[in-house]
Tab-separated table of C-alpha atoms in Angstrom:
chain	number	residue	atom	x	y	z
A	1	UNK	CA	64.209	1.189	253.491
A	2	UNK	CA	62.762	1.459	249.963
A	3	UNK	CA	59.599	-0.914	250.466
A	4	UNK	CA	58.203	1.607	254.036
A	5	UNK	CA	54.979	3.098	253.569
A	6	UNK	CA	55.582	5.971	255.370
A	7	UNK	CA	53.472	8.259	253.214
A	8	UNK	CA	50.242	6.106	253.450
A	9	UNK	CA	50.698	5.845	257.485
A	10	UNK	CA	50.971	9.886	257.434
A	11	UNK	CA	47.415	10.461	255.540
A	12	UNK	CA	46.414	7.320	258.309
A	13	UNK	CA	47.560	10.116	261.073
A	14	UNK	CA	46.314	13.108	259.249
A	15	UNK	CA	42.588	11.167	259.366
A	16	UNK	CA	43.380	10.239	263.143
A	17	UNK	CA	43.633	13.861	263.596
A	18	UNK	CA	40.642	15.104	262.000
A	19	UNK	CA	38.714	12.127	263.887
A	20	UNK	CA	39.653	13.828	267.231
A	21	UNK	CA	38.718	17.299	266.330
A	22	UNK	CA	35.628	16.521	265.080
A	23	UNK	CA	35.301	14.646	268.678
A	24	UNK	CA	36.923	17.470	270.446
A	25	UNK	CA	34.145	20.531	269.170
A	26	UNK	CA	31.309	17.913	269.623
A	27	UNK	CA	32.352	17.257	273.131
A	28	UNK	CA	32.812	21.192	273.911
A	29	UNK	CA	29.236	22.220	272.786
A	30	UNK	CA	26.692	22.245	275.273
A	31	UNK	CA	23.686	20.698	274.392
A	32	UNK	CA	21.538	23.655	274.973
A	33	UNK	CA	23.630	25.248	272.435
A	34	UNK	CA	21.832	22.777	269.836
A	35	UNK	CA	18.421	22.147	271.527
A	36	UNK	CA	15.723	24.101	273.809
A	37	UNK	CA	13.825	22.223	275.957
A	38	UNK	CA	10.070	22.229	277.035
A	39	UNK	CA	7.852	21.109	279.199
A	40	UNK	CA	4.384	20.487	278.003
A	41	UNK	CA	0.960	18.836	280.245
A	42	UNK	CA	-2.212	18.703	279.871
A	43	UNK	CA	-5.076	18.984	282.302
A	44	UNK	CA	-5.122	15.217	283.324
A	45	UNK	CA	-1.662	15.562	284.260
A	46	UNK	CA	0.078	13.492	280.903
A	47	UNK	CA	2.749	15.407	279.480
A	48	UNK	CA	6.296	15.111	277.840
A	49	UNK	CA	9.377	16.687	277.724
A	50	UNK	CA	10.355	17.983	274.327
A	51	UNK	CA	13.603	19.391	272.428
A	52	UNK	CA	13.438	21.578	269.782
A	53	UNK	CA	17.057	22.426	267.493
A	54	UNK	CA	18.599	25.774	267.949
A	55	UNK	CA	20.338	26.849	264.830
A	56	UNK	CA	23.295	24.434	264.394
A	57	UNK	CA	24.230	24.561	260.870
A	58	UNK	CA	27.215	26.215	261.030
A	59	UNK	CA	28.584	23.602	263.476
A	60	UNK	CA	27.055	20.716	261.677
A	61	UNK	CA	28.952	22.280	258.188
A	62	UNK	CA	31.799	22.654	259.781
A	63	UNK	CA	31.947	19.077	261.328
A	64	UNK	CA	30.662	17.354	257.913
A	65	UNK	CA	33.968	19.412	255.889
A	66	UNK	CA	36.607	17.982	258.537
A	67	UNK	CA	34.945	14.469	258.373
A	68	UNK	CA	35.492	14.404	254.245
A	69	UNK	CA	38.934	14.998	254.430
A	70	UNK	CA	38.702	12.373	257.020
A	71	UNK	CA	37.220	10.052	254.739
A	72	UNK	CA	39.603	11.347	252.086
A	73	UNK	CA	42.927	10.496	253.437
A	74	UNK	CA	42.048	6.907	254.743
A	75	UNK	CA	41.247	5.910	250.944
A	76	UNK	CA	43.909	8.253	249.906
A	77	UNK	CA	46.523	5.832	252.081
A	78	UNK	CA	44.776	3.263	251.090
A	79	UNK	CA	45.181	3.501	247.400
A	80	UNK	CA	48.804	5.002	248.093
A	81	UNK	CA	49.226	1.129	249.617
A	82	UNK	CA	48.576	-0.175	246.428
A	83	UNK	CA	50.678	2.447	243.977
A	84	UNK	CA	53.781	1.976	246.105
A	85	UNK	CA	53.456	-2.190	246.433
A	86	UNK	CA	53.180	-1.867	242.808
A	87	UNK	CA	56.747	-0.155	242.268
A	88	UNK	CA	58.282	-2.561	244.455
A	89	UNK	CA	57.032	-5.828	242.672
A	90	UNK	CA	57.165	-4.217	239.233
A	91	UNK	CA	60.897	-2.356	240.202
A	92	UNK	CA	59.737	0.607	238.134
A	93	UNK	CA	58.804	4.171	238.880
A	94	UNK	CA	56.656	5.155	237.814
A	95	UNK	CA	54.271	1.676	237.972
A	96	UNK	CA	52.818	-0.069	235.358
A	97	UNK	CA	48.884	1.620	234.719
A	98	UNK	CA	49.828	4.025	237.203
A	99	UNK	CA	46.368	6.218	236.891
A	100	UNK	CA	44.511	3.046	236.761
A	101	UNK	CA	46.052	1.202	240.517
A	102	UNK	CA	43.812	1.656	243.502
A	103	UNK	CA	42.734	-0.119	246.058
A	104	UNK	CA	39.680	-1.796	245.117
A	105	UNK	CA	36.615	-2.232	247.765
A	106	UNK	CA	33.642	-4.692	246.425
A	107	UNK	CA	30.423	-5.947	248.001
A	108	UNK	CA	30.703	-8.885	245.164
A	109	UNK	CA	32.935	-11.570	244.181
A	110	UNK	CA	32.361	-10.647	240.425
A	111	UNK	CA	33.010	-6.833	241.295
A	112	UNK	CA	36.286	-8.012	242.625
A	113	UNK	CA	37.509	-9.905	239.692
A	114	UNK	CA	36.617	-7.460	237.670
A	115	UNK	CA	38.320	-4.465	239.144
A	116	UNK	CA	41.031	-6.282	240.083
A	117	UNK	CA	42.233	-6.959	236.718
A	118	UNK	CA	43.597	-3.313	236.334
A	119	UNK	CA	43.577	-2.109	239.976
A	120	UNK	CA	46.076	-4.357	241.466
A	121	UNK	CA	47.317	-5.940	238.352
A	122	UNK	CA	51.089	-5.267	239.019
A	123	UNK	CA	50.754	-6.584	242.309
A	124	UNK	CA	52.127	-9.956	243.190
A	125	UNK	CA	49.654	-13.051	244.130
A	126	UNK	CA	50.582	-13.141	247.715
A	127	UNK	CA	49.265	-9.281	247.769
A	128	UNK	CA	46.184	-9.771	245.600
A	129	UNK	CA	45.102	-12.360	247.679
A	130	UNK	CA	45.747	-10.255	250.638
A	131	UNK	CA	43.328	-7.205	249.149
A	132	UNK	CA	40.880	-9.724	248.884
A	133	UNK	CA	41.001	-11.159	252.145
A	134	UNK	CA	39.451	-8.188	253.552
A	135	UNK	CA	36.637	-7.263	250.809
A	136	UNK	CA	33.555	-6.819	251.962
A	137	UNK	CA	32.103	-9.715	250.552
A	138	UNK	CA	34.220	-11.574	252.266
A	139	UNK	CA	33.003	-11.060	256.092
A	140	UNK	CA	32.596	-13.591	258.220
A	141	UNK	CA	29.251	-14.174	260.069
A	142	UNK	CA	29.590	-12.569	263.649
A	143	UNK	CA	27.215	-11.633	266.670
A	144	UNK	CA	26.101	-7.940	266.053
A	145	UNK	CA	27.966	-6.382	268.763
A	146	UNK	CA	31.407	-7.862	266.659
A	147	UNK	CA	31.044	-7.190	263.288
A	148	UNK	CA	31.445	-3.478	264.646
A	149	UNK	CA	35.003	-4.562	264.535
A	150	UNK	CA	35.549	-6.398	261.758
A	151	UNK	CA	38.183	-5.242	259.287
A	152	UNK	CA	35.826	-5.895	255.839
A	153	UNK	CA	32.622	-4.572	257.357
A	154	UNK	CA	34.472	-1.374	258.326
A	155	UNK	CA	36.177	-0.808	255.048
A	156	UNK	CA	32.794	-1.698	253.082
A	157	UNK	CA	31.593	1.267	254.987
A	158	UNK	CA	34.417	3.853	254.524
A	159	UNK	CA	34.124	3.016	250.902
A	160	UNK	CA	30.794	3.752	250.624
A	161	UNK	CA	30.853	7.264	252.920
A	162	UNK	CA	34.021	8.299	251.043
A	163	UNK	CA	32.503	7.745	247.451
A	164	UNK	CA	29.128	9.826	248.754
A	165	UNK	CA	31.117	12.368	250.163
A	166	UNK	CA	32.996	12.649	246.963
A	167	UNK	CA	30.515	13.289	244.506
A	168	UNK	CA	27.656	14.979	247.280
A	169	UNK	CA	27.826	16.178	250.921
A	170	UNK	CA	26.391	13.167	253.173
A	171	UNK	CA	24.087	13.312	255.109
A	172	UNK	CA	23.307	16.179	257.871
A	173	UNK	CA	25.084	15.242	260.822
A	174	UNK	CA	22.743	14.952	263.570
A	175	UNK	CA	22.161	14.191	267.157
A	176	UNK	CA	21.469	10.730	269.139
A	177	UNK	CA	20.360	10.215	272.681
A	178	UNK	CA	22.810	8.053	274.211
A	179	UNK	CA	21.560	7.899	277.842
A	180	UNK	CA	18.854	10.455	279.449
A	181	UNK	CA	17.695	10.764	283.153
A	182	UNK	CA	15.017	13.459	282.663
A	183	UNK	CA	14.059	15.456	285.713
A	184	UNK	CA	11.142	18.092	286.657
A	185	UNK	CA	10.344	20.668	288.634
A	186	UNK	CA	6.993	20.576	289.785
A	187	UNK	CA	4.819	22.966	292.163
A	188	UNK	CA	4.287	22.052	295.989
A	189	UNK	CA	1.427	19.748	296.254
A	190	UNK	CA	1.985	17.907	292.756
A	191	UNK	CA	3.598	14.031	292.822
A	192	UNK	CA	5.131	12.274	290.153
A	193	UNK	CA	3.476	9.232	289.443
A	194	UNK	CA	5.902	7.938	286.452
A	195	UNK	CA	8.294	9.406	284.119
A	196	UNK	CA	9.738	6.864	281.149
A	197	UNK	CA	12.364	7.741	278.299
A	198	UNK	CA	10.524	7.418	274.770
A	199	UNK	CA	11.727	7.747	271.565
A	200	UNK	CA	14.730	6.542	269.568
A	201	UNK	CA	17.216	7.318	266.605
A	202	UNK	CA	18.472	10.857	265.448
A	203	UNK	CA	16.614	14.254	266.882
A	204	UNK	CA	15.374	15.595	264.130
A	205	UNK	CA	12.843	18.642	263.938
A	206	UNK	CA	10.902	18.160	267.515
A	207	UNK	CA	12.228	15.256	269.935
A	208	UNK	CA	10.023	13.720	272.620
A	209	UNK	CA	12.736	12.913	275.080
A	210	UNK	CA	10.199	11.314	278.104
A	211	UNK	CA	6.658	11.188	279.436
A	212	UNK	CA	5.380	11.335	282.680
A	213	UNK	CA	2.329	11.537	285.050
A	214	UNK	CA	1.822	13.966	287.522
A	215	UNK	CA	-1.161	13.540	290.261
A	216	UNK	CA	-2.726	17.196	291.515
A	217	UNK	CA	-2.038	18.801	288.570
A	218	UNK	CA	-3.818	21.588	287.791
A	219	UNK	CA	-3.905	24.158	284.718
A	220	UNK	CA	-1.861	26.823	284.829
A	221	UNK	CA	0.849	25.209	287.345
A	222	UNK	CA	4.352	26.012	286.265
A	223	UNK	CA	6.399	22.810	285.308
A	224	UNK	CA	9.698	23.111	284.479
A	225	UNK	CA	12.212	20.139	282.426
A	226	UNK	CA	15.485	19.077	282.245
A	227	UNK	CA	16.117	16.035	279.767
A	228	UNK	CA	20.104	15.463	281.790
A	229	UNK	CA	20.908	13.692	278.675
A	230	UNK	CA	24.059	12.859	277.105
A	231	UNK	CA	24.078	13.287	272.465
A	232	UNK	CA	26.264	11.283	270.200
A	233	UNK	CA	27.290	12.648	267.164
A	234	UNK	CA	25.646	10.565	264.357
A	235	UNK	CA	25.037	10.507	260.889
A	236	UNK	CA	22.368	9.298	258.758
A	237	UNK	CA	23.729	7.240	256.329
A	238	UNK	CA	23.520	3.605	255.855
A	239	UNK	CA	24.170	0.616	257.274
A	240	UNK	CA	22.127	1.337	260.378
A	241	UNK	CA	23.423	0.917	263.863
A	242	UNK	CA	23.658	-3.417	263.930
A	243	UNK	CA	23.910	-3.489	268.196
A	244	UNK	CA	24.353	-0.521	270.915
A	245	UNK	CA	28.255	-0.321	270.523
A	246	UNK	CA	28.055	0.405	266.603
A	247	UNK	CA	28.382	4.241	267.010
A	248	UNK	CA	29.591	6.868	264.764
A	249	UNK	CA	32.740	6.828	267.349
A	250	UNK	CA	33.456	3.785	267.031
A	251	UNK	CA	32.705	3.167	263.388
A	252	UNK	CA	35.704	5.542	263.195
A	253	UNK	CA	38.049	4.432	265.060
A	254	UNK	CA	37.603	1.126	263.124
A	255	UNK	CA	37.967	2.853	260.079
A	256	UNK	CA	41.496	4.265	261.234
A	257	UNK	CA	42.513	0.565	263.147
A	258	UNK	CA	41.537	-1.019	259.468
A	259	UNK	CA	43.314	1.422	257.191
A	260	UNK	CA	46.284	0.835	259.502
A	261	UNK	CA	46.022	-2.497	259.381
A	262	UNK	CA	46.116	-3.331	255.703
A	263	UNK	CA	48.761	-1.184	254.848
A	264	UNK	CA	50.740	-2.827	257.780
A	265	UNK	CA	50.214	-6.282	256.497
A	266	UNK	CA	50.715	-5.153	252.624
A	267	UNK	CA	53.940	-3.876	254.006
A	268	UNK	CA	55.192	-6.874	255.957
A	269	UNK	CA	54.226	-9.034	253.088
A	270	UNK	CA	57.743	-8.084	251.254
């Protein structure tokens, strides 16, 4: 059928791919591939548990290349939405300012207006109004933990990652503690009085992971660390996390569920 927008849901599975790589080496590298960990006390018997990066750049690089080309073919579809709804109203093909259509993302009424003069000009009403629908501007006031899954949020943020990743690499991809259970090993003689998680957001440089207390500690006594902890993938680019569920996983599976969503509904609109 002429009005199917088979080619935008293709770059939608060519992004759902890359998503699940990028998911897929994360998940295979051991975390003492990325960080050593240490054990330090002092003579009262305070101390910490510390991780220091390895040498992950190459695995970082690699994971920040496949995540552009993520980013890349969700706007790609999502401006190829736009193109081929503007041969179908217009009946012409080429489209009418064909190297000025794309699918326009705005923060701001006026920025909408504006761009959608020329972006979506040979669209129809019903479709315009559509586009709008889910601008960013136009998100509706929900608890934290479910704006994580609201369609405008989600494309606010793809359009702002894309158009960094476009014109410089973002951010360094990075680690975050999702859930730790830190253990020791401590001489015979020696009791643990308390151990506590500390620390929050991405490991960067040195990490304090936990402190603890140990009673009969004395110089010299070998301690030994594990942090058991589980590492997100994250990266450090705004918005910051709004609630506990508004990971870098889910913020892109959102961004796949939205891109597939708009070009669905652009498509049934005909």
């Amino acid at each position: 059928m002429p009005w199917r927008f088979d080619g935008c849901r293709e770059r939608i599975n060519r992004a759902k791919a890359q998503g699940e790589a990028i998911a897929n080496a994360w998940n295979t590298v051991p975390p003492e591939r990325l960080y050593s960990t240490s054990a330090q006390v002092e003579d009262d018997g305070t101390g910490g548990i510390w991780l220091s990066p390895r040498d992950s750049t190459l695995l970082f690089n690699a994971v920040a290349l496949q995540f552009g080309e993520f980013l890349y073919q969700l706007r790609a579809a999502l401006d190829g939405c736009v193109y081929k709804a503007a041969i179908i109203d217009s009946r012409s093909d080429p489209p009418p300012d064909e190297h000025s259509l794309e699918f326009p993302i705005c923060c701001k009424s006026s920025d909408f207006k504006k761009k959608a003069a020329f972006m979506i000009a040979p669209l129809a009403d019903k479709r315009q109004r559509l586009i709008e629908s889910v601008q960013p501007y136009k998100a509706p006031e929900l608890p934290p933990d479910e704006i994580v899954f609201n369609i405008n949020r989600t494309l606010g943020i793809l359009n702002d990652w894309a158009r960094k990743d476009r014109h410089r690499r973002l951010h360094i991809f990075g680690s975050l503690p999702a859930s730790a259970t830190p253990k020791i090993r401590i001489p015979e003689g020696v009791s643990l009085s308390y151990m506590k998680v500390v620390g929050s957001g991405m490991l960067e440089n040195k990490s304090q992971i936990a402190a603890f207390k140990l009673s009969g500690y004395r110089r010299g006594m070998k301690v030994q660390a594990n942090p058991d902890l589980m590492l997100e993938i994250a990266l450090d680019e705004v918005p910051p996390p709004c609630a506990e569920n508004d990971s870098f996983g889910n913020r892109i599976t959102e961004m796949v569920n939205a891109t597939y969503s708009v070009v669905s509904a652009i498509e049934e609109s005909f």
